[in-house]
PDB file of C-alpha atoms in Angstrom:
ATOM      1  CA  UNK A  24     -62.628 -41.393 -66.910  1.00  0.00           C
ATOM      2  CA  UNK A  25     -61.731 -43.637 -69.644  1.00  0.00           C
ATOM      3  CA  UNK A  26     -58.003 -43.637 -69.918  1.00  0.00           C
ATOM      4  CA  UNK A  27     -57.825 -45.766 -73.102  1.00  0.00           C
ATOM      5  CA  UNK A  28     -59.931 -44.975 -76.027  1.00  0.00           C
ATOM      6  CA  UNK A  29     -60.165 -47.964 -78.626  1.00  0.00           C
ATOM      7  CA  UNK A  30     -61.831 -47.715 -82.100  1.00  0.00           C
ATOM      8  CA  UNK A  31     -63.448 -48.870 -84.119  1.00  0.00           C
ATOM      9  CA  UNK A  32     -66.085 -50.711 -82.087  1.00  0.00           C
ATOM     10  CA  UNK A  33     -66.565 -53.180 -84.625  1.00  0.00           C
ATOM     11  CA  UNK A  34     -64.605 -54.107 -87.738  1.00  0.00           C
ATOM     12  CA  UNK A  35     -65.522 -56.335 -90.984  1.00  0.00           C
ATOM     13  CA  UNK A  36     -62.490 -57.324 -92.983  1.00  0.00           C
ATOM     14  CA  UNK A  37     -62.193 -59.733 -96.070  1.00  0.00           C
ATOM     15  CA  UNK A  38     -60.100 -62.957 -95.637  1.00  0.00           C
ATOM     16  CA  UNK A  39     -56.593 -62.082 -96.958  1.00  0.00           C
ATOM     17  CA  UNK A  40     -57.064 -58.188 -96.032  1.00  0.00           C
ATOM     18  CA  UNK A  41     -55.390 -56.051 -93.223  1.00  0.00           C
ATOM     19  CA  UNK A  42     -57.279 -55.502 -90.068  1.00  0.00           C
ATOM     20  CA  UNK A  43     -56.435 -52.163 -88.261  1.00  0.00           C
ATOM     21  CA  UNK A  44     -57.334 -51.259 -84.753  1.00  0.00           C
ATOM     22  CA  UNK A  45     -56.507 -48.001 -82.896  1.00  0.00           C
ATOM     23  CA  UNK A  46     -56.197 -46.915 -79.380  1.00  0.00           C
ATOM     24  CA  UNK A  47     -55.232 -43.836 -77.753  1.00  0.00           C
ATOM     25  CA  UNK A  48     -54.224 -43.067 -74.036  1.00  0.00           C
ATOM     26  CA  UNK A  49     -54.025 -40.243 -71.897  1.00  0.00           C
ATOM     27  CA  UNK A  50     -51.706 -41.048 -68.918  1.00  0.00           C
ATOM     28  CA  UNK A  51     -48.177 -40.525 -69.723  1.00  0.00           C
ATOM     29  CA  UNK A  52     -47.018 -42.754 -66.914  1.00  0.00           C
ATOM     30  CA  UNK A  53     -48.080 -45.959 -68.695  1.00  0.00           C
ATOM     31  CA  UNK A  54     -44.982 -47.834 -70.267  1.00  0.00           C
ATOM     32  CA  UNK A  55     -46.406 -51.119 -71.158  1.00  0.00           C
ATOM     33  CA  UNK A  56     -49.047 -51.369 -73.782  1.00  0.00           C
ATOM     34  CA  UNK A  57     -50.500 -55.266 -74.715  1.00  0.00           C
ATOM     35  CA  UNK A  58     -53.089 -56.550 -77.025  1.00  0.00           C
ATOM     36  CA  UNK A  59     -55.634 -59.232 -76.055  1.00  0.00           C
ATOM     37  CA  UNK A  60     -57.613 -61.524 -78.155  1.00  0.00           C
ATOM     38  CA  UNK A  61     -60.632 -62.856 -76.549  1.00  0.00           C
ATOM     39  CA  UNK A  62     -63.091 -65.379 -78.080  1.00  0.00           C
ATOM     40  CA  UNK A  63     -66.581 -65.998 -76.739  1.00  0.00           C
ATOM     41  CA  UNK A  64     -66.929 -67.547 -73.341  1.00  0.00           C
ATOM     42  CA  UNK A  65     -63.079 -67.456 -72.824  1.00  0.00           C
ATOM     43  CA  UNK A  66     -60.575 -65.248 -71.216  1.00  0.00           C
ATOM     44  CA  UNK A  67     -58.577 -62.882 -72.964  1.00  0.00           C
ATOM     45  CA  UNK A  68     -55.205 -64.175 -74.506  1.00  0.00           C
ATOM     46  CA  UNK A  69     -52.155 -62.197 -74.693  1.00  0.00           C
ATOM     47  CA  UNK A  70     -51.288 -61.502 -78.109  1.00  0.00           C
ATOM     48  CA  UNK A  71     -48.381 -59.043 -78.336  1.00  0.00           C
ATOM     49  CA  UNK A  72     -47.084 -56.081 -76.505  1.00  0.00           C
ATOM     50  CA  UNK A  73     -44.889 -52.935 -76.803  1.00  0.00           C
ATOM     51  CA  UNK A  74     -42.799 -50.785 -74.506  1.00  0.00           C
ATOM     52  CA  UNK A  75     -42.632 -47.108 -75.635  1.00  0.00           C
ATOM     53  CA  UNK A  76     -38.858 -47.202 -76.244  1.00  0.00           C
ATOM     54  CA  UNK A  77     -39.576 -49.015 -79.787  1.00  0.00           C
ATOM     55  CA  UNK A  78     -41.929 -47.526 -82.449  1.00  0.00           C
ATOM     56  CA  UNK A  79     -42.760 -50.877 -83.924  1.00  0.00           C
ATOM     57  CA  UNK A  80     -42.999 -54.865 -83.062  1.00  0.00           C
ATOM     58  CA  UNK A  81     -43.947 -57.404 -85.133  1.00  0.00           C
ATOM     59  CA  UNK A  82     -44.618 -61.044 -84.429  1.00  0.00           C
ATOM     60  CA  UNK A  83     -45.903 -63.402 -87.163  1.00  0.00           C
ATOM     61  CA  UNK A  84     -48.932 -61.568 -88.898  1.00  0.00           C
ATOM     62  CA  UNK A  85     -49.510 -59.219 -86.013  1.00  0.00           C
ATOM     63  CA  UNK A  86     -47.745 -55.934 -85.846  1.00  0.00           C
ATOM     64  CA  UNK A  87     -48.050 -52.978 -83.093  1.00  0.00           C
ATOM     65  CA  UNK A  88     -47.482 -49.591 -84.160  1.00  0.00           C
ATOM     66  CA  UNK A  89     -46.587 -47.013 -81.437  1.00  0.00           C
ATOM     67  CA  UNK A  90     -46.542 -43.343 -81.478  1.00  0.00           C
ATOM     68  CA  UNK A  91     -45.356 -41.886 -77.998  1.00  0.00           C
ATOM     69  CA  UNK A  92     -45.778 -38.209 -79.133  1.00  0.00           C
ATOM     70  CA  UNK A  93     -49.368 -38.659 -80.182  1.00  0.00           C
ATOM     71  CA  UNK A  94     -49.950 -41.048 -77.451  1.00  0.00           C
ATOM     72  CA  UNK A  95     -51.456 -43.631 -79.725  1.00  0.00           C
ATOM     73  CA  UNK A  96     -50.685 -47.370 -80.668  1.00  0.00           C
ATOM     74  CA  UNK A  97     -52.343 -49.529 -83.241  1.00  0.00           C
ATOM     75  CA  UNK A  98     -52.596 -53.591 -83.821  1.00  0.00           C
ATOM     76  CA  UNK A  99     -52.121 -54.523 -87.431  1.00  0.00           C
ATOM     77  CA  UNK A 100     -53.104 -57.823 -88.266  1.00  0.00           C
ATOM     78  CA  UNK A 101     -51.848 -58.999 -91.907  1.00  0.00           C
ATOM     79  CA  UNK A 102     -53.362 -61.606 -94.155  1.00  0.00           C
ATOM     80  CA  UNK A 103     -56.566 -61.649 -91.815  1.00  0.00           C
ATOM     81  CA  UNK A 104     -58.071 -65.025 -91.441  1.00  0.00           C
ATOM     82  CA  UNK A 105     -61.505 -66.153 -90.397  1.00  0.00           C
ATOM     83  CA  UNK A 106     -59.953 -67.896 -87.410  1.00  0.00           C
ATOM     84  CA  UNK A 107     -58.777 -64.122 -86.278  1.00  0.00           C
ATOM     85  CA  UNK A 108     -62.523 -63.478 -85.787  1.00  0.00           C
ATOM     86  CA  UNK A 109     -62.711 -62.373 -82.062  1.00  0.00           C
ATOM     87  CA  UNK A 110     -62.833 -59.184 -79.882  1.00  0.00           C
ATOM     88  CA  UNK A 111     -59.579 -57.398 -79.521  1.00  0.00           C
ATOM     89  CA  UNK A 112     -58.817 -55.220 -76.255  1.00  0.00           C
ATOM     90  CA  UNK A 113     -55.728 -52.657 -76.088  1.00  0.00           C
ATOM     91  CA  UNK A 114     -54.539 -52.144 -72.598  1.00  0.00           C
ATOM     92  CA  UNK A 115     -52.063 -50.082 -70.747  1.00  0.00           C
ATOM     93  CA  UNK A 116     -50.277 -50.418 -67.445  1.00  0.00           C
ATOM     94  CA  UNK A 117     -47.510 -48.695 -65.722  1.00  0.00           C
ATOM     95  CA  UNK A 118     -45.352 -51.830 -64.141  1.00  0.00           C
ATOM     96  CA  UNK A 119     -42.279 -49.873 -63.892  1.00  0.00           C
ATOM     97  CA  UNK A 120     -43.927 -47.829 -60.969  1.00  0.00           C
ATOM     98  CA  UNK A 121     -45.128 -51.384 -59.400  1.00  0.00           C
ATOM     99  CA  UNK A 122     -48.570 -50.969 -60.914  1.00  0.00           C
ATOM    100  CA  UNK A 123     -49.869 -53.972 -62.704  1.00  0.00           C
ATOM    101  CA  UNK A 124     -53.300 -52.765 -63.086  1.00  0.00           C
ATOM    102  CA  UNK A 125     -54.081 -52.904 -66.723  1.00  0.00           C
ATOM    103  CA  UNK A 126     -56.627 -50.319 -68.159  1.00  0.00           C
ATOM    104  CA  UNK A 127     -58.473 -51.902 -70.923  1.00  0.00           C
ATOM    105  CA  UNK A 128     -60.184 -50.328 -74.033  1.00  0.00           C
ATOM    106  CA  UNK A 129     -63.551 -51.465 -74.813  1.00  0.00           C
ATOM    107  CA  UNK A 130     -62.714 -53.536 -77.412  1.00  0.00           C
ATOM    108  CA  UNK A 131     -63.102 -54.050 -81.135  1.00  0.00           C
ATOM    109  CA  UNK A 132     -65.048 -56.916 -82.471  1.00  0.00           C
ATOM    110  CA  UNK A 133     -63.533 -58.385 -85.415  1.00  0.00           C
ATOM    111  CA  UNK A 134     -65.234 -60.451 -88.278  1.00  0.00           C
ATOM    112  CA  UNK A 135     -63.212 -61.782 -91.127  1.00  0.00           C
ATOM    113  CA  UNK A 136     -65.410 -62.810 -93.874  1.00  0.00           C
ATOM    114  CA  UNK A 137     -64.266 -65.664 -96.358  1.00  0.00           C
TER     115      UNK A 137
ATOM    116  CA  UNK B  15     -48.025 -76.665 -68.470  1.00  0.00           C
ATOM    117  CA  UNK B  16     -51.549 -75.796 -67.061  1.00  0.00           C
ATOM    118  CA  UNK B  17     -52.445 -72.051 -67.323  1.00  0.00           C
ATOM    119  CA  UNK B  18     -54.499 -70.057 -64.790  1.00  0.00           C
ATOM    120  CA  UNK B  19     -57.407 -72.168 -63.667  1.00  0.00           C
ATOM    121  CA  UNK B  20     -60.459 -70.715 -61.947  1.00  0.00           C
ATOM    122  CA  UNK B  21     -63.407 -72.185 -60.424  1.00  0.00           C
ATOM    123  CA  UNK B  22     -66.596 -72.447 -60.669  1.00  0.00           C
ATOM    124  CA  UNK B  23     -66.996 -72.005 -64.251  1.00  0.00           C
ATOM    125  CA  UNK B  24     -70.663 -70.540 -63.949  1.00  0.00           C
ATOM    126  CA  UNK B  25     -72.365 -69.704 -60.653  1.00  0.00           C
ATOM    127  CA  UNK B  26     -75.989 -68.330 -60.231  1.00  0.00           C
ATOM    128  CA  UNK B  27     -76.864 -66.294 -56.966  1.00  0.00           C
ATOM    129  CA  UNK B  28     -79.603 -64.303 -55.543  1.00  0.00           C
ATOM    130  CA  UNK B  29     -79.384 -60.407 -54.818  1.00  0.00           C
ATOM    131  CA  UNK B  30     -77.878 -60.026 -50.939  1.00  0.00           C
ATOM    132  CA  UNK B  31     -76.062 -63.255 -51.163  1.00  0.00           C
ATOM    133  CA  UNK B  32     -72.264 -63.834 -50.799  1.00  0.00           C
ATOM    134  CA  UNK B  33     -70.068 -65.556 -53.592  1.00  0.00           C
ATOM    135  CA  UNK B  34     -66.349 -66.927 -53.089  1.00  0.00           C
ATOM    136  CA  UNK B  35     -64.354 -67.171 -56.337  1.00  0.00           C
ATOM    137  CA  UNK B  36     -61.150 -68.986 -56.644  1.00  0.00           C
ATOM    138  CA  UNK B  37     -58.077 -68.904 -58.904  1.00  0.00           C
ATOM    139  CA  UNK B  38     -54.678 -70.988 -59.150  1.00  0.00           C
ATOM    140  CA  UNK B  39     -52.117 -68.974 -61.228  1.00  0.00           C
ATOM    141  CA  UNK B  40     -49.648 -70.461 -63.653  1.00  0.00           C
ATOM    142  CA  UNK B  41     -46.909 -72.698 -61.724  1.00  0.00           C
ATOM    143  CA  UNK B  42     -44.172 -70.227 -60.504  1.00  0.00           C
ATOM    144  CA  UNK B  43     -46.504 -67.209 -61.025  1.00  0.00           C
ATOM    145  CA  UNK B  44     -46.408 -65.339 -57.675  1.00  0.00           C
ATOM    146  CA  UNK B  45     -48.932 -62.350 -58.321  1.00  0.00           C
ATOM    147  CA  UNK B  46     -52.583 -62.664 -58.892  1.00  0.00           C
ATOM    148  CA  UNK B  47     -54.860 -59.974 -60.106  1.00  0.00           C
ATOM    149  CA  UNK B  48     -58.742 -59.847 -60.559  1.00  0.00           C
ATOM    150  CA  UNK B  49     -60.849 -58.208 -63.139  1.00  0.00           C
ATOM    151  CA  UNK B  50     -64.485 -57.767 -63.713  1.00  0.00           C
ATOM    152  CA  UNK B  51     -65.826 -58.082 -67.401  1.00  0.00           C
ATOM    153  CA  UNK B  52     -69.289 -56.902 -68.063  1.00  0.00           C
ATOM    154  CA  UNK B  53     -70.833 -57.947 -71.196  1.00  0.00           C
ATOM    155  CA  UNK B  54     -69.545 -56.119 -73.795  1.00  0.00           C
ATOM    156  CA  UNK B  55     -66.961 -54.029 -72.069  1.00  0.00           C
ATOM    157  CA  UNK B  56     -63.206 -54.559 -71.410  1.00  0.00           C
ATOM    158  CA  UNK B  57     -62.173 -56.012 -68.276  1.00  0.00           C
ATOM    159  CA  UNK B  58     -61.739 -53.684 -65.178  1.00  0.00           C
ATOM    160  CA  UNK B  59     -59.079 -54.065 -62.525  1.00  0.00           C
ATOM    161  CA  UNK B  60     -60.336 -55.016 -58.731  1.00  0.00           C
ATOM    162  CA  UNK B  61     -57.464 -55.974 -57.049  1.00  0.00           C
ATOM    163  CA  UNK B  62     -53.745 -57.250 -57.221  1.00  0.00           C
ATOM    164  CA  UNK B  63     -51.892 -59.497 -54.774  1.00  0.00           C
ATOM    165  CA  UNK B  64     -48.110 -60.596 -54.541  1.00  0.00           C
ATOM    166  CA  UNK B  65     -46.621 -62.609 -51.923  1.00  0.00           C
ATOM    167  CA  UNK B  66     -50.100 -62.651 -49.963  1.00  0.00           C
ATOM    168  CA  UNK B  67     -50.046 -59.008 -49.799  1.00  0.00           C
ATOM    169  CA  UNK B  68     -52.277 -56.596 -51.570  1.00  0.00           C
ATOM    170  CA  UNK B  69     -50.539 -54.473 -53.865  1.00  0.00           C
ATOM    171  CA  UNK B  70     -53.155 -52.461 -55.939  1.00  0.00           C
ATOM    172  CA  UNK B  71     -56.908 -51.970 -55.740  1.00  0.00           C
ATOM    173  CA  UNK B  72     -59.409 -50.568 -58.550  1.00  0.00           C
ATOM    174  CA  UNK B  73     -62.375 -48.447 -57.794  1.00  0.00           C
ATOM    175  CA  UNK B  74     -64.726 -50.980 -56.394  1.00  0.00           C
ATOM    176  CA  UNK B  75     -66.786 -50.969 -52.957  1.00  0.00           C
ATOM    177  CA  UNK B  76     -65.789 -52.856 -49.854  1.00  0.00           C
ATOM    178  CA  UNK B  77     -68.225 -55.631 -50.742  1.00  0.00           C
ATOM    179  CA  UNK B  78     -65.303 -56.792 -52.645  1.00  0.00           C
ATOM    180  CA  UNK B  79     -62.409 -58.385 -51.051  1.00  0.00           C
ATOM    181  CA  UNK B  80     -59.617 -60.796 -51.672  1.00  0.00           C
ATOM    182  CA  UNK B  81     -56.664 -62.928 -50.450  1.00  0.00           C
ATOM    183  CA  UNK B  82     -53.830 -64.637 -51.577  1.00  0.00           C
ATOM    184  CA  UNK B  83     -52.588 -68.418 -49.994  1.00  0.00           C
ATOM    185  CA  UNK B  84     -49.168 -69.410 -49.478  1.00  0.00           C
ATOM    186  CA  UNK B  85     -49.418 -71.555 -52.501  1.00  0.00           C
ATOM    187  CA  UNK B  86     -50.137 -68.307 -54.367  1.00  0.00           C
ATOM    188  CA  UNK B  87     -53.671 -69.272 -55.137  1.00  0.00           C
ATOM    189  CA  UNK B  88     -56.483 -66.553 -54.610  1.00  0.00           C
ATOM    190  CA  UNK B  89     -59.853 -65.898 -53.582  1.00  0.00           C
ATOM    191  CA  UNK B  90     -62.295 -63.178 -54.356  1.00  0.00           C
ATOM    192  CA  UNK B  91     -65.282 -62.697 -52.469  1.00  0.00           C
ATOM    193  CA  UNK B  92     -68.254 -60.473 -52.927  1.00  0.00           C
ATOM    194  CA  UNK B  93     -70.775 -59.787 -50.438  1.00  0.00           C
ATOM    195  CA  UNK B  94     -74.331 -58.421 -50.600  1.00  0.00           C
ATOM    196  CA  UNK B  95     -74.589 -59.199 -54.209  1.00  0.00           C
ATOM    197  CA  UNK B  96     -76.376 -56.755 -56.463  1.00  0.00           C
ATOM    198  CA  UNK B  97     -77.911 -57.338 -59.736  1.00  0.00           C
ATOM    199  CA  UNK B  98     -74.896 -55.250 -61.398  1.00  0.00           C
ATOM    200  CA  UNK B  99     -72.442 -57.511 -60.008  1.00  0.00           C
ATOM    201  CA  UNK B 100     -73.528 -59.992 -62.894  1.00  0.00           C
ATOM    202  CA  UNK B 101     -70.437 -60.109 -64.815  1.00  0.00           C
ATOM    203  CA  UNK B 102     -67.508 -62.708 -66.142  1.00  0.00           C
ATOM    204  CA  UNK B 103     -64.825 -62.551 -63.300  1.00  0.00           C
ATOM    205  CA  UNK B 104     -61.241 -62.899 -64.678  1.00  0.00           C
ATOM    206  CA  UNK B 105     -58.193 -63.947 -62.516  1.00  0.00           C
ATOM    207  CA  UNK B 106     -54.578 -63.212 -64.177  1.00  0.00           C
ATOM    208  CA  UNK B 107     -51.334 -64.158 -62.925  1.00  0.00           C
ATOM    209  CA  UNK B 108     -47.833 -62.953 -63.568  1.00  0.00           C
ATOM    210  CA  UNK B 109     -44.473 -64.204 -62.471  1.00  0.00           C
ATOM    211  CA  UNK B 110     -43.521 -61.519 -60.105  1.00  0.00           C
ATOM    212  CA  UNK B 111     -43.422 -57.730 -59.517  1.00  0.00           C
ATOM    213  CA  UNK B 112     -40.856 -57.421 -62.089  1.00  0.00           C
ATOM    214  CA  UNK B 113     -42.574 -59.177 -64.907  1.00  0.00           C
ATOM    215  CA  UNK B 114     -45.011 -57.500 -67.170  1.00  0.00           C
ATOM    216  CA  UNK B 115     -46.996 -60.201 -68.902  1.00  0.00           C
ATOM    217  CA  UNK B 116     -50.371 -61.111 -67.393  1.00  0.00           C
ATOM    218  CA  UNK B 117     -51.940 -64.114 -68.364  1.00  0.00           C
ATOM    219  CA  UNK B 118     -55.607 -64.534 -68.201  1.00  0.00           C
ATOM    220  CA  UNK B 119     -57.688 -67.559 -66.931  1.00  0.00           C
ATOM    221  CA  UNK B 120     -61.178 -68.643 -68.673  1.00  0.00           C
ATOM    222  CA  UNK B 121     -63.089 -66.602 -66.014  1.00  0.00           C
ATOM    223  CA  UNK B 122     -66.347 -67.492 -63.686  1.00  0.00           C
ATOM    224  CA  UNK B 123     -69.608 -66.380 -65.084  1.00  0.00           C
ATOM    225  CA  UNK B 124     -71.547 -64.874 -62.210  1.00  0.00           C
ATOM    226  CA  UNK B 125     -75.189 -64.315 -62.456  1.00  0.00           C
ATOM    227  CA  UNK B 126     -77.072 -62.574 -59.917  1.00  0.00           C
ATOM    228  CA  UNK B 127     -80.979 -63.004 -59.925  1.00  0.00           C
TER     229      UNK B 127
END
């Protein structure tokens, strides 16, 4: 049972455009939602994360939007650059209950073309 | 400061063999988790250790085992390797049970032939 569904599977965006990746979760006990960026041959790098008590969090060009009632959250990358080309994973966990197990989506391969 | 380190970088094993992967967490981090990432998929949780005790276990067979040492480094052991065990094995560390952010190492690429 996939508890975190991520879409789209792949995304092509023009340089300077906005990249949007969506995730939906099923387990209402989740209370921590990070996004990771992974380049080929590398481990995932923590990009930005949000807790359910806020609806939006922004760090530089990256913004997470969170909709608790819909059990959905999304990553927006503003002014996308070719260097942003990577695979992005959403994840969820319930550390408040002592569980640090991250449940990941299947990933979105982002290509930013000049 | 050094991030999470893992060794070896790459490993090729034959079906039925055993393998040991190693991880050193970020300095000061006391918790280590292991994940398996099959090509084209998101990482899947295998184990979490905190203060040398197992605190979480994913849906993996008993062929997978791990331990954490007094210096907080960790080993993942896989026995009786199957072709399907070929994957990138990732280690992540976080400071303590009360901290949320997990930081991943570069992984060990295991190929089973």
